[in-house]
Coordinates of C-alpha atoms in Angstrom, one line a residue:
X1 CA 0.0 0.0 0.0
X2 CA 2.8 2.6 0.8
X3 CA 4.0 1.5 -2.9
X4 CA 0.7 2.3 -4.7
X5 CA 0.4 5.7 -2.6
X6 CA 3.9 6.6 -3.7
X7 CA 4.1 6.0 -7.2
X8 CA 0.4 7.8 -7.7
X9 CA 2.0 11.1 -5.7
X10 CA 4.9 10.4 -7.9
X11 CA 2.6 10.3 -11.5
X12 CA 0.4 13.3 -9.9
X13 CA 3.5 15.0 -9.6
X14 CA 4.7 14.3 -13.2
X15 CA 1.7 15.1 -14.9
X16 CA 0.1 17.7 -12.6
X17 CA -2.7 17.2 -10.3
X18 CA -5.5 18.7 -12.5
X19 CA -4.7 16.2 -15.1
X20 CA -4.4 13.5 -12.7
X21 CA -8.2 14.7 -11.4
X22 CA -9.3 13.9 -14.8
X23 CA -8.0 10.6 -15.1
X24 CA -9.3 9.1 -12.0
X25 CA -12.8 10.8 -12.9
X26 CA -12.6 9.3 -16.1
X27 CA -12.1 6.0 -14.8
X28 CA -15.0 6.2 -12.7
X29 CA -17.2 6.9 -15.0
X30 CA -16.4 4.4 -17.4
X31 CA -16.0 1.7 -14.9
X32 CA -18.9 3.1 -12.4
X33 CA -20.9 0.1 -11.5
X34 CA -18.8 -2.3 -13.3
X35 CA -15.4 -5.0 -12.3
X36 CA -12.1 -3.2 -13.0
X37 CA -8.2 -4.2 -13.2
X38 CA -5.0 -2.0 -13.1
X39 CA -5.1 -2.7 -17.4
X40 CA -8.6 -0.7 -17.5
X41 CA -6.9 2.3 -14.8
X42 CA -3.8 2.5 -17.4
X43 CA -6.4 2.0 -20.2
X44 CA -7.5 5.7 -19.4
X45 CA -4.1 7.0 -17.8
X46 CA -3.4 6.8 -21.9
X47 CA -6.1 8.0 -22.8
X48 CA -6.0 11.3 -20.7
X49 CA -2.2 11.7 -20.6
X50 CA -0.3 9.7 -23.5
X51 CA 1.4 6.3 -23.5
X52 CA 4.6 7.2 -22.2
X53 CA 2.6 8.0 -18.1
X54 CA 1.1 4.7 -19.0
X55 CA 3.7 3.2 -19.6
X56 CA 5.6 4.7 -16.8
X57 CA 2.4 3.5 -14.1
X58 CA 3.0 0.0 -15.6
X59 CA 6.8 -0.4 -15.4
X60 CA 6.2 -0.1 -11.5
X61 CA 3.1 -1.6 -11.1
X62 CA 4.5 -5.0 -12.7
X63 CA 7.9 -5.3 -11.5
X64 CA 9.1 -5.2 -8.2
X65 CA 12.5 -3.1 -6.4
X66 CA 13.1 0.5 -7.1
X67 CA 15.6 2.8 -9.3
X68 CA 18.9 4.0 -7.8
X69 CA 18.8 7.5 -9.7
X70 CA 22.4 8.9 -10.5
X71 CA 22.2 13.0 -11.7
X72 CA 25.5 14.5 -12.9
X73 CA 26.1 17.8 -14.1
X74 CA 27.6 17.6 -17.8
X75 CA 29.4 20.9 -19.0
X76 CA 31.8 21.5 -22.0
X77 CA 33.3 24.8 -23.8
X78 CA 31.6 23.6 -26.5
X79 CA 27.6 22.9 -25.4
X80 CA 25.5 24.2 -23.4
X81 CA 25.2 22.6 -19.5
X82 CA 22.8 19.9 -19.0
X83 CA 22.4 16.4 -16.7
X84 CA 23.5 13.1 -17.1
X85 CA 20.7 10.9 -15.3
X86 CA 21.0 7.7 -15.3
X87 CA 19.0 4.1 -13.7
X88 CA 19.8 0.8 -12.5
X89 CA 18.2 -1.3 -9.5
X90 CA 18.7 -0.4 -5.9
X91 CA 20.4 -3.5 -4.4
X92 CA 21.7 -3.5 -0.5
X93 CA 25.0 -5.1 -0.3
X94 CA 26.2 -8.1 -0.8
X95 CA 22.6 -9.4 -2.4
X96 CA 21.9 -10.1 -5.9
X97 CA 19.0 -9.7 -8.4
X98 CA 18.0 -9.4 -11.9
X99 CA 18.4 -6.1 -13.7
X100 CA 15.7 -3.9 -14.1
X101 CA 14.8 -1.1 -16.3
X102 CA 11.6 1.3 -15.4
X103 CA 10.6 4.5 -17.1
X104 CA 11.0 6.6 -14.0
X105 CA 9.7 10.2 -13.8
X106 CA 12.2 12.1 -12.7
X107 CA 12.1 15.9 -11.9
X108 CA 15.0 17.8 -10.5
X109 CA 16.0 21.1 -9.9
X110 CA 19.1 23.1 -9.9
X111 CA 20.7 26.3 -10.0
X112 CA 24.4 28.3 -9.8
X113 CA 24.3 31.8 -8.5
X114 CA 21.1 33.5 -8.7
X115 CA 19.9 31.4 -11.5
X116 CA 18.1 28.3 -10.7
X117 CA 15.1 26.2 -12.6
X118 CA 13.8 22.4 -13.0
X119 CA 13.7 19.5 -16.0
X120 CA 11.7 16.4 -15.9
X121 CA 11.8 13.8 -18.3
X122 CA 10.8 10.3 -18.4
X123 CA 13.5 8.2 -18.2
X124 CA 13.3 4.5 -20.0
X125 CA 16.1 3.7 -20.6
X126 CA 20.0 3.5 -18.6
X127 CA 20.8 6.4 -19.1
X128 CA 20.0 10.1 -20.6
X129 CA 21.4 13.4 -20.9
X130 CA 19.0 16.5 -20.5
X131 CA 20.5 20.0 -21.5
X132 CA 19.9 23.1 -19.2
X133 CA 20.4 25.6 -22.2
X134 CA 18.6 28.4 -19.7
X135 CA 20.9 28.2 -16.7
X136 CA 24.5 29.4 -19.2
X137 CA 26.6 27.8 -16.9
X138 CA 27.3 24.9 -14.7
X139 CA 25.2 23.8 -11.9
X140 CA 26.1 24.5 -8.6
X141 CA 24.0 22.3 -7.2
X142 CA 21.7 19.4 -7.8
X143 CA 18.4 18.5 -6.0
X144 CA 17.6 14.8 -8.0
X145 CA 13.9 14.3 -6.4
X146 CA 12.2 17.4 -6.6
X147 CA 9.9 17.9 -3.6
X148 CA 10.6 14.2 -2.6
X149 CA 8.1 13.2 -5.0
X150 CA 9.6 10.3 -6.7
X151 CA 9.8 6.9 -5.9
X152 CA 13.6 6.1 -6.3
X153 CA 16.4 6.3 -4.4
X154 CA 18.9 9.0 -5.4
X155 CA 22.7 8.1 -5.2
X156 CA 24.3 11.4 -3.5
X157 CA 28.4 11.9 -3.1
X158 CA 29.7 13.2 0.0
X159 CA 29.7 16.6 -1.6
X160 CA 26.2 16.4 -2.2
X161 CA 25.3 15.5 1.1
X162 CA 27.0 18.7 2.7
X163 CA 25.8 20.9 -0.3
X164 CA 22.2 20.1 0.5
X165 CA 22.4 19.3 4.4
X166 CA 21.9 23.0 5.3
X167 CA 25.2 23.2 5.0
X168 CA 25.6 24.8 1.6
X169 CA 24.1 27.4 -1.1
X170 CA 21.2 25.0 -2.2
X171 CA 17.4 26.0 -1.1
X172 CA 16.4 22.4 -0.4
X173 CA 12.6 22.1 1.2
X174 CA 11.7 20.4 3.9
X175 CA 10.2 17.4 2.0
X176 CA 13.8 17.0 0.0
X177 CA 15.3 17.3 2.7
X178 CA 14.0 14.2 4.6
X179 CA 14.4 12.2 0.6
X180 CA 18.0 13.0 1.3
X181 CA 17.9 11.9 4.9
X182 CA 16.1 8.8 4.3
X183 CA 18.2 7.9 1.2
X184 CA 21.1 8.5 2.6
X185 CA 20.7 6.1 4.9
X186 CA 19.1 3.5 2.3
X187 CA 23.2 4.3 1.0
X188 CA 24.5 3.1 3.8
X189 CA 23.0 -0.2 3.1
X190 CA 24.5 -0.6 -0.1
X191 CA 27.9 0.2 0.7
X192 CA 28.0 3.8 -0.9
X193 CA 27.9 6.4 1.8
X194 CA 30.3 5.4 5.3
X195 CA 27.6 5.3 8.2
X196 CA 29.8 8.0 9.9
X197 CA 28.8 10.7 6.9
X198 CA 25.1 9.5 7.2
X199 CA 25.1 10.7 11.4
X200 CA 26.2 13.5 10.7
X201 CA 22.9 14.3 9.3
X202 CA 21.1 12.9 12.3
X203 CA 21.5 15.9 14.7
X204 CA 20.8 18.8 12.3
X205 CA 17.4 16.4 11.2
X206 CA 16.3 15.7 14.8
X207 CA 16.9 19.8 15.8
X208 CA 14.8 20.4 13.0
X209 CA 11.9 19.4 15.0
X210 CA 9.7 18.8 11.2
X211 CA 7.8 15.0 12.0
X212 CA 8.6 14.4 8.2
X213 CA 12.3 14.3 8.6
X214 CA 12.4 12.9 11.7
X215 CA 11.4 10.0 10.4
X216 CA 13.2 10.1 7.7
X217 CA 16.6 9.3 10.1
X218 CA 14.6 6.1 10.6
X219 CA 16.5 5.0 7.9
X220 CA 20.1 5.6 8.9
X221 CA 19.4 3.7 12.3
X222 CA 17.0 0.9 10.8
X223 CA 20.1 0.0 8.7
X224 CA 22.6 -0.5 11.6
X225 CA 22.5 -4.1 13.3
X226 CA 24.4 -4.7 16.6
X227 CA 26.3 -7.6 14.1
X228 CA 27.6 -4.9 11.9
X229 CA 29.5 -3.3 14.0
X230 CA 32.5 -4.4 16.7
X231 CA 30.8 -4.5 20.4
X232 CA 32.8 -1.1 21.3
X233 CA 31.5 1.1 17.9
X234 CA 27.8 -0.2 18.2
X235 CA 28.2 0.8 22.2
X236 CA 29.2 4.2 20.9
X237 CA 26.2 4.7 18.9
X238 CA 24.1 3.5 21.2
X239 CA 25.5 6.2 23.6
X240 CA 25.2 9.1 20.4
X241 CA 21.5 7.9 19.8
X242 CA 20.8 8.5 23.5
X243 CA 22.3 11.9 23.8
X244 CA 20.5 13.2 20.4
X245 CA 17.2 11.7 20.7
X246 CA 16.7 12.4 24.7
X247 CA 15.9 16.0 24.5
X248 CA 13.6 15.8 21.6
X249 CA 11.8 12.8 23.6
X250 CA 11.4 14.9 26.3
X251 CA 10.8 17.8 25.3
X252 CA 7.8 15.9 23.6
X253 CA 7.0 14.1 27.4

């Protein structure tokens, strides 16, 4: 269920709410009174906003795991800026599955200097490159899940993570800010991002006091098992959870 309410905020998101209005209307109208299957919802997705949405709603609906999302700035003398993005499947370490491709929605935003704006494609295959002809110049920064809309996990360096922490020149909104948090520590598990750089995000996420990135940090801790870790590190973060979280837990009573 957290699935199907994701990937419809992610497709209301891509297409804009109005039109998604008029696609659920439609399908109750033509359906009203009558059996109905996920073919007859993308059916009328189609119909109402093209084959590629379709085709997008299907690719998650009938095949499970999610994208890993990589977004890298691409800048030469000789073109204008733009973004490498590119897909494969989100794997924690050390297990294995079969490749997937989805066509993934994927709208980002960015900006250098005063300058700033957003491109979203629909992404099919491994990889695409989307030019930012408006912005002149290279990106400064890089927000890969606008609004924390999309359901992928976004692969972030350790530059990123400190560009859009807080720390840094990006405007980052609550909602991608707890994305970060909560794929950050989805990193962890997979071997890309040292647990050390994801707790650094912990304190500035609980201070924060927002309920939507505090759970977000969920996902740093949820990946950490006692086994992980020798006896005296894993005593440590016990100790770093306690002093972080006991203010905020009493300060709520």
């Amino acid at each position: 269920y957290a699935k199907g309410a994701s990937v419809i905020t992610m497709m209301e998101h891509a297409i804009g709410p109005e039109k998604w209005k008029t696609v659920v209307r439609r399908f109750m109208e033509k359906l009203a009174w009558k059996t109905a299957g996920a073919s007859d919802f993308t059916a009328v997705l189609a119909e109402v906003a093209g084959a590629e949405v379709a085709s997008s709603f299907e690719s998650f609906l009938n095949q499970p795991g999610v994208p890993l999302i990589t977004v890298t700035p691409v800048c030469g003398a000789s073109s204008p800026p733009g973004l490498k993005i590119e897909q494969e499947r989100f794997l924690p370490l050390g297990t294995t599955a079969a490749g997937a491709l989805w066509n993934v929605p994927v709208c980002v935003r960015y900006g250098a200097g005063r300058k700033s704006g957003r491109a979203c494609t629909f992404l099919s295959e491994k990889s695409r490159e989307v030019p930012l002809p408006d912005l002149g110049t290279c990106p400064e920064w890089v927000v890969p899940n606008e609004e924390g809309m999309g359901y992928y996990v976004s692969e972030y360096s350790a530059d990123d993570i400190g560009r859009l922490a807080g720390k840094g020149e990006a405007p980052v909104s609550l909602e991608e800010r707890a994305a970060l948090v909560r794929d950050v520590g989805l990193l962890v598990s997979n071997g890309a991002v040292p647990l050390g750089k994801a707790l650094e995000l912990v304190p500035g996420a609980v201070a924060s006091g927002d309920k939507t990135t505090l759970q977000s940090v969920q996902s740093i801790f949820r990946n950490v098992r006692s086994s992980d870790l020798p006896e005296p590190l894993f005593e440590k973060l016990q100790r770093f959870a306690r002093k972080t979280f006991t203010p905020r837990a009493r300060a709520l009573g």
